[in-house]
Amino acid sequence: MERNPRIDLKLLRYFLAVAEELHFGRAAVRLNMSQPPLSIHIKELEQQLGTLLFVRHSRSVALTHAGKILMEESRRLLASANHALSRVEQIGRGEAGRIELGVVGTAMWGKMRPAMRNFLKEHPNVEVLFREKSPGMQMALLERRELDAGIWRMALQPSSGFTSLRLHESSFLVALPEDHPMARCESIPLLSLCNEYFVTLPSAHSDWAFLQSVCQQAGFTPLIVREVVEPQTVLAMISMGIGITLMAESYAQMNWPGVIFRPLDEPVPADLYIVYDQQQATPALQTLVRALTG
């Protein structure tokens, strides 16, 4: 009948000390305990395993073949256990773990980029998985617990039970061809864009559902002549003179040949927020939130 002993890791530590010292007295000193209890623990281990681990002489001990095998396996097992426990402690302190983070594409530039870079550098054992999703999709995934947190511009309010914290202030800018007449203006009234052609991203995957409502509140519906998937394609088309667009100011930090960015007379907020459930937040997520909002 196959034995299935449940061995206390403490017994293996006692055994390993004796196996490495080959002396009960020295092993007891190493373990900061007296020798008689140590001898009792080793006999207990031998009884549980049903085999002798040591050949005892009057002045010394030697490992049996089974003892030599157990010494090798104990070293591996205890090292693995120590690593696992250390990993759990790191997770508990927020120094390790995994974060599923929803983001809108424009969040990856601007002030968030250096903050996230510093976090990843300072917490190499925290794995952050970025999932580029629209605000509505992020909220749905948060509710299904398929995301730990979401980052978007607060055009969509979070569901009940979720917390939103502002990461930093930002605004939408007008992106124009460099030879456009309004490129000479220091700032541009939103209503003056009513007869312009717009190149946009799909509203389902960007800020454009919000921006359309902003334009409608100003008194016009934007004339969208092109809708493309990538923001760099939008800016390339603007540089060709195909149209204009509204974009978060983070894009103005990069050089886009043939494109000029101008602020609006009345700024349209593009503030970034992080949305998450505080009650479900892991220590790693709490550490990330502090890093991004600090």
Short mmCIF file of N, CA, C and O in Angstrom, two decimals, residues 128-191:
data_model
loop_
_atom_site.label_atom_id
_atom_site.label_comp_id
_atom_site.label_asym_id
_atom_site.label_seq_id
_atom_site.Cartn_x
_atom_site.Cartn_y
_atom_site.Cartn_z
N VAL A 128 1.86 44.58 -15.54
CA VAL A 128 0.70 45.39 -15.94
C VAL A 128 0.34 45.01 -17.38
O VAL A 128 1.16 45.15 -18.29
N LEU A 129 -0.87 44.51 -17.57
CA LEU A 129 -1.36 44.14 -18.88
C LEU A 129 -2.29 45.24 -19.37
O LEU A 129 -3.35 45.48 -18.77
N PHE A 130 -1.89 45.94 -20.43
CA PHE A 130 -2.68 47.05 -20.97
C PHE A 130 -3.68 46.50 -21.98
O PHE A 130 -3.32 45.77 -22.90
N ARG A 131 -4.94 46.89 -21.81
CA ARG A 131 -6.00 46.48 -22.74
C ARG A 131 -6.68 47.74 -23.26
O ARG A 131 -7.38 48.43 -22.51
N GLU A 132 -6.42 48.07 -24.52
CA GLU A 132 -6.96 49.29 -25.11
C GLU A 132 -8.43 49.07 -25.46
O GLU A 132 -8.77 48.28 -26.34
N LYS A 133 -9.31 49.75 -24.73
CA LYS A 133 -10.75 49.60 -24.90
C LYS A 133 -11.42 50.97 -24.77
O LYS A 133 -10.90 51.88 -24.14
N SER A 134 -12.61 51.09 -25.36
CA SER A 134 -13.40 52.30 -25.21
C SER A 134 -13.87 52.42 -23.76
O SER A 134 -13.92 51.42 -23.02
N PRO A 135 -14.24 53.63 -23.31
CA PRO A 135 -14.74 53.77 -21.94
C PRO A 135 -15.92 52.85 -21.64
O PRO A 135 -15.96 52.23 -20.56
N GLY A 136 -16.88 52.76 -22.57
CA GLY A 136 -18.03 51.90 -22.32
C GLY A 136 -17.65 50.44 -22.16
O GLY A 136 -18.16 49.74 -21.27
N MET A 137 -16.72 49.96 -23.00
CA MET A 137 -16.27 48.58 -22.90
C MET A 137 -15.48 48.36 -21.61
O MET A 137 -15.63 47.32 -20.95
N GLN A 138 -14.67 49.34 -21.23
CA GLN A 138 -13.93 49.21 -19.98
C GLN A 138 -14.88 49.07 -18.79
O GLN A 138 -14.67 48.24 -17.91
N MET A 139 -15.93 49.90 -18.78
CA MET A 139 -16.87 49.84 -17.67
C MET A 139 -17.56 48.48 -17.61
O MET A 139 -17.74 47.91 -16.52
N ALA A 140 -17.91 47.94 -18.78
CA ALA A 140 -18.54 46.62 -18.81
C ALA A 140 -17.58 45.55 -18.28
O ALA A 140 -17.98 44.65 -17.53
N LEU A 141 -16.31 45.64 -18.66
CA LEU A 141 -15.33 44.66 -18.20
C LEU A 141 -15.06 44.82 -16.70
O LEU A 141 -14.83 43.82 -15.99
N LEU A 142 -15.07 46.05 -16.21
CA LEU A 142 -14.90 46.28 -14.77
C LEU A 142 -16.05 45.63 -13.99
O LEU A 142 -15.83 45.00 -12.95
N GLU A 143 -17.25 45.79 -14.49
CA GLU A 143 -18.41 45.22 -13.80
C GLU A 143 -18.36 43.69 -13.79
O GLU A 143 -18.84 43.06 -12.85
N ARG A 144 -17.75 43.10 -14.84
CA ARG A 144 -17.62 41.64 -14.90
C ARG A 144 -16.34 41.14 -14.22
O ARG A 144 -16.02 39.97 -14.28
N ARG A 145 -15.61 42.06 -13.61
CA ARG A 145 -14.36 41.74 -12.91
C ARG A 145 -13.30 41.19 -13.87
O ARG A 145 -12.44 40.40 -13.46
N GLU A 146 -13.37 41.59 -15.13
CA GLU A 146 -12.35 41.18 -16.10
C GLU A 146 -11.25 42.23 -16.24
O GLU A 146 -10.27 42.00 -16.94
N LEU A 147 -11.43 43.38 -15.61
CA LEU A 147 -10.40 44.40 -15.49
C LEU A 147 -10.25 44.76 -14.02
O LEU A 147 -11.22 44.73 -13.27
N ASP A 148 -9.02 45.11 -13.63
CA ASP A 148 -8.80 45.60 -12.27
C ASP A 148 -9.07 47.10 -12.18
O ASP A 148 -9.49 47.60 -11.13
N ALA A 149 -8.78 47.82 -13.26
CA ALA A 149 -9.00 49.26 -13.29
C ALA A 149 -9.10 49.71 -14.74
O ALA A 149 -8.64 49.01 -15.65
N GLY A 150 -9.70 50.86 -14.94
CA GLY A 150 -9.81 51.43 -16.28
C GLY A 150 -9.37 52.88 -16.26
O GLY A 150 -9.53 53.57 -15.24
N ILE A 151 -8.79 53.33 -17.36
CA ILE A 151 -8.35 54.73 -17.47
C ILE A 151 -8.99 55.32 -18.72
O ILE A 151 -8.81 54.80 -19.82
N TRP A 152 -9.75 56.38 -18.52
CA TRP A 152 -10.34 57.08 -19.66
C TRP A 152 -10.66 58.52 -19.25
O TRP A 152 -10.50 58.92 -18.10
N ARG A 153 -11.11 59.29 -20.24
CA ARG A 153 -11.52 60.67 -19.99
C ARG A 153 -12.98 60.64 -19.58
O ARG A 153 -13.78 59.95 -20.17
N MET A 154 -13.33 61.36 -18.54
CA MET A 154 -14.60 61.14 -17.87
C MET A 154 -15.80 61.66 -18.65
O MET A 154 -16.55 62.52 -18.20
N ALA A 155 -15.99 61.13 -19.87
CA ALA A 155 -17.23 61.37 -20.60
C ALA A 155 -18.27 60.37 -20.14
O ALA A 155 -19.46 60.60 -20.26
N LEU A 156 -17.80 59.23 -19.62
CA LEU A 156 -18.69 58.18 -19.13
C LEU A 156 -18.51 58.07 -17.62
O LEU A 156 -17.42 57.86 -17.12
N GLN A 157 -19.60 58.25 -16.87
CA GLN A 157 -19.53 58.15 -15.42
C GLN A 157 -19.48 56.69 -15.01
O GLN A 157 -20.13 55.84 -15.60
N PRO A 158 -18.71 56.37 -13.97
CA PRO A 158 -18.61 54.97 -13.54
C PRO A 158 -19.90 54.49 -12.89
O PRO A 158 -20.69 55.27 -12.36
N SER A 159 -20.10 53.20 -12.91
CA SER A 159 -21.27 52.59 -12.28
C SER A 159 -21.17 52.70 -10.77
O SER A 159 -20.10 52.94 -10.20
N SER A 160 -22.31 52.52 -10.11
CA SER A 160 -22.35 52.58 -8.66
C SER A 160 -21.40 51.54 -8.06
O SER A 160 -21.32 50.40 -8.53
N GLY A 161 -20.68 51.94 -7.03
CA GLY A 161 -19.74 51.03 -6.38
C GLY A 161 -18.32 51.20 -6.85
O GLY A 161 -17.40 50.65 -6.25
N PHE A 162 -18.11 51.97 -7.93
CA PHE A 162 -16.77 52.19 -8.46
C PHE A 162 -16.31 53.61 -8.13
O PHE A 162 -17.10 54.56 -8.10
N THR A 163 -15.02 53.74 -7.89
CA THR A 163 -14.41 55.02 -7.56
C THR A 163 -13.66 55.56 -8.76
O THR A 163 -13.02 54.80 -9.49
N SER A 164 -13.75 56.86 -9.00
CA SER A 164 -12.97 57.49 -10.06
C SER A 164 -12.07 58.56 -9.44
O SER A 164 -12.54 59.39 -8.65
N LEU A 165 -10.80 58.52 -9.78
CA LEU A 165 -9.82 59.50 -9.30
C LEU A 165 -9.16 60.17 -10.49
O LEU A 165 -8.74 59.49 -11.43
N ARG A 166 -9.08 61.49 -10.44
CA ARG A 166 -8.45 62.20 -11.56
C ARG A 166 -6.93 62.03 -11.49
O ARG A 166 -6.31 62.26 -10.46
N LEU A 167 -6.36 61.63 -12.61
CA LEU A 167 -4.91 61.46 -12.69
C LEU A 167 -4.23 62.79 -12.99
O LEU A 167 -3.25 63.15 -12.37
N HIS A 168 -4.75 63.52 -13.98
CA HIS A 168 -4.23 64.85 -14.27
C HIS A 168 -5.19 65.60 -15.19
O HIS A 168 -6.02 65.01 -15.86
N GLU A 169 -5.04 66.91 -15.18
CA GLU A 169 -5.88 67.75 -16.03
C GLU A 169 -5.33 67.76 -17.46
O GLU A 169 -4.13 67.65 -17.69
N SER A 170 -6.23 67.92 -18.42
CA SER A 170 -5.85 67.97 -19.82
C SER A 170 -6.98 68.64 -20.58
O SER A 170 -8.06 68.86 -20.03
N SER A 171 -6.73 68.99 -21.83
CA SER A 171 -7.75 69.61 -22.68
C SER A 171 -7.66 69.05 -24.09
O SER A 171 -6.62 68.51 -24.50
N PHE A 172 -8.76 69.18 -24.82
CA PHE A 172 -8.76 68.84 -26.24
C PHE A 172 -8.29 70.06 -27.03
O PHE A 172 -8.63 71.21 -26.70
N LEU A 173 -7.51 69.80 -28.06
CA LEU A 173 -7.01 70.84 -28.95
C LEU A 173 -7.57 70.63 -30.36
O LEU A 173 -8.01 69.53 -30.70
N VAL A 174 -7.52 71.69 -31.16
CA VAL A 174 -7.87 71.59 -32.58
C VAL A 174 -6.59 71.26 -33.35
O VAL A 174 -5.58 71.95 -33.19
N ALA A 175 -6.62 70.20 -34.14
CA ALA A 175 -5.50 69.84 -35.00
C ALA A 175 -5.84 70.29 -36.42
O ALA A 175 -6.87 69.90 -36.96
N LEU A 176 -4.96 71.12 -37.01
CA LEU A 176 -5.21 71.74 -38.32
C LEU A 176 -4.05 71.51 -39.26
O LEU A 176 -2.90 71.37 -38.82
N PRO A 177 -4.29 71.55 -40.58
CA PRO A 177 -3.17 71.60 -41.51
C PRO A 177 -2.38 72.89 -41.28
O PRO A 177 -2.96 73.92 -40.93
N GLU A 178 -1.08 72.84 -41.46
CA GLU A 178 -0.25 74.00 -41.13
C GLU A 178 -0.58 75.23 -41.97
O GLU A 178 -0.31 76.36 -41.55
N ASP A 179 -1.20 75.04 -43.16
CA ASP A 179 -1.54 76.18 -44.00
C ASP A 179 -3.01 76.60 -43.85
O ASP A 179 -3.52 77.41 -44.61
N HIS A 180 -3.69 76.05 -42.86
CA HIS A 180 -5.09 76.41 -42.64
C HIS A 180 -5.17 77.85 -42.11
O HIS A 180 -4.34 78.25 -41.28
N PRO A 181 -6.14 78.66 -42.56
CA PRO A 181 -6.24 80.05 -42.09
C PRO A 181 -6.30 80.17 -40.57
O PRO A 181 -5.72 81.11 -39.99
N MET A 182 -6.98 79.24 -39.88
CA MET A 182 -7.09 79.34 -38.43
C MET A 182 -5.82 78.94 -37.70
O MET A 182 -5.72 79.11 -36.48
N ALA A 183 -4.83 78.41 -38.44
CA ALA A 183 -3.56 78.07 -37.81
C ALA A 183 -2.84 79.31 -37.30
O ALA A 183 -1.96 79.22 -36.45
N ARG A 184 -3.23 80.49 -37.81
CA ARG A 184 -2.61 81.73 -37.37
C ARG A 184 -3.23 82.24 -36.06
O ARG A 184 -2.71 83.18 -35.47
N CYS A 185 -4.35 81.65 -35.65
CA CYS A 185 -5.03 82.10 -34.44
C CYS A 185 -4.35 81.55 -33.19
O CYS A 185 -3.83 80.43 -33.20
N GLU A 186 -4.36 82.34 -32.13
CA GLU A 186 -3.82 81.85 -30.86
C GLU A 186 -4.77 80.85 -30.21
O GLU A 186 -4.34 79.92 -29.54
N SER A 187 -6.06 81.08 -30.37
CA SER A 187 -7.08 80.13 -29.89
C SER A 187 -8.26 80.20 -30.84
O SER A 187 -8.41 81.19 -31.59
N ILE A 188 -9.12 79.18 -30.80
CA ILE A 188 -10.18 79.05 -31.80
C ILE A 188 -11.52 78.82 -31.11
O ILE A 188 -11.64 77.95 -30.24
N PRO A 189 -12.56 79.58 -31.48
CA PRO A 189 -13.90 79.29 -30.95
C PRO A 189 -14.42 77.97 -31.52
O PRO A 189 -14.26 77.70 -32.71
N LEU A 190 -15.01 77.17 -30.68
CA LEU A 190 -15.50 75.86 -31.14
C LEU A 190 -16.53 76.01 -32.26
O LEU A 190 -16.51 75.27 -33.24
N LEU A 191 -17.41 77.00 -32.15
CA LEU A 191 -18.47 77.17 -33.14
C LEU A 191 -17.92 77.52 -34.52
O LEU A 191 -18.56 77.23 -35.53
#
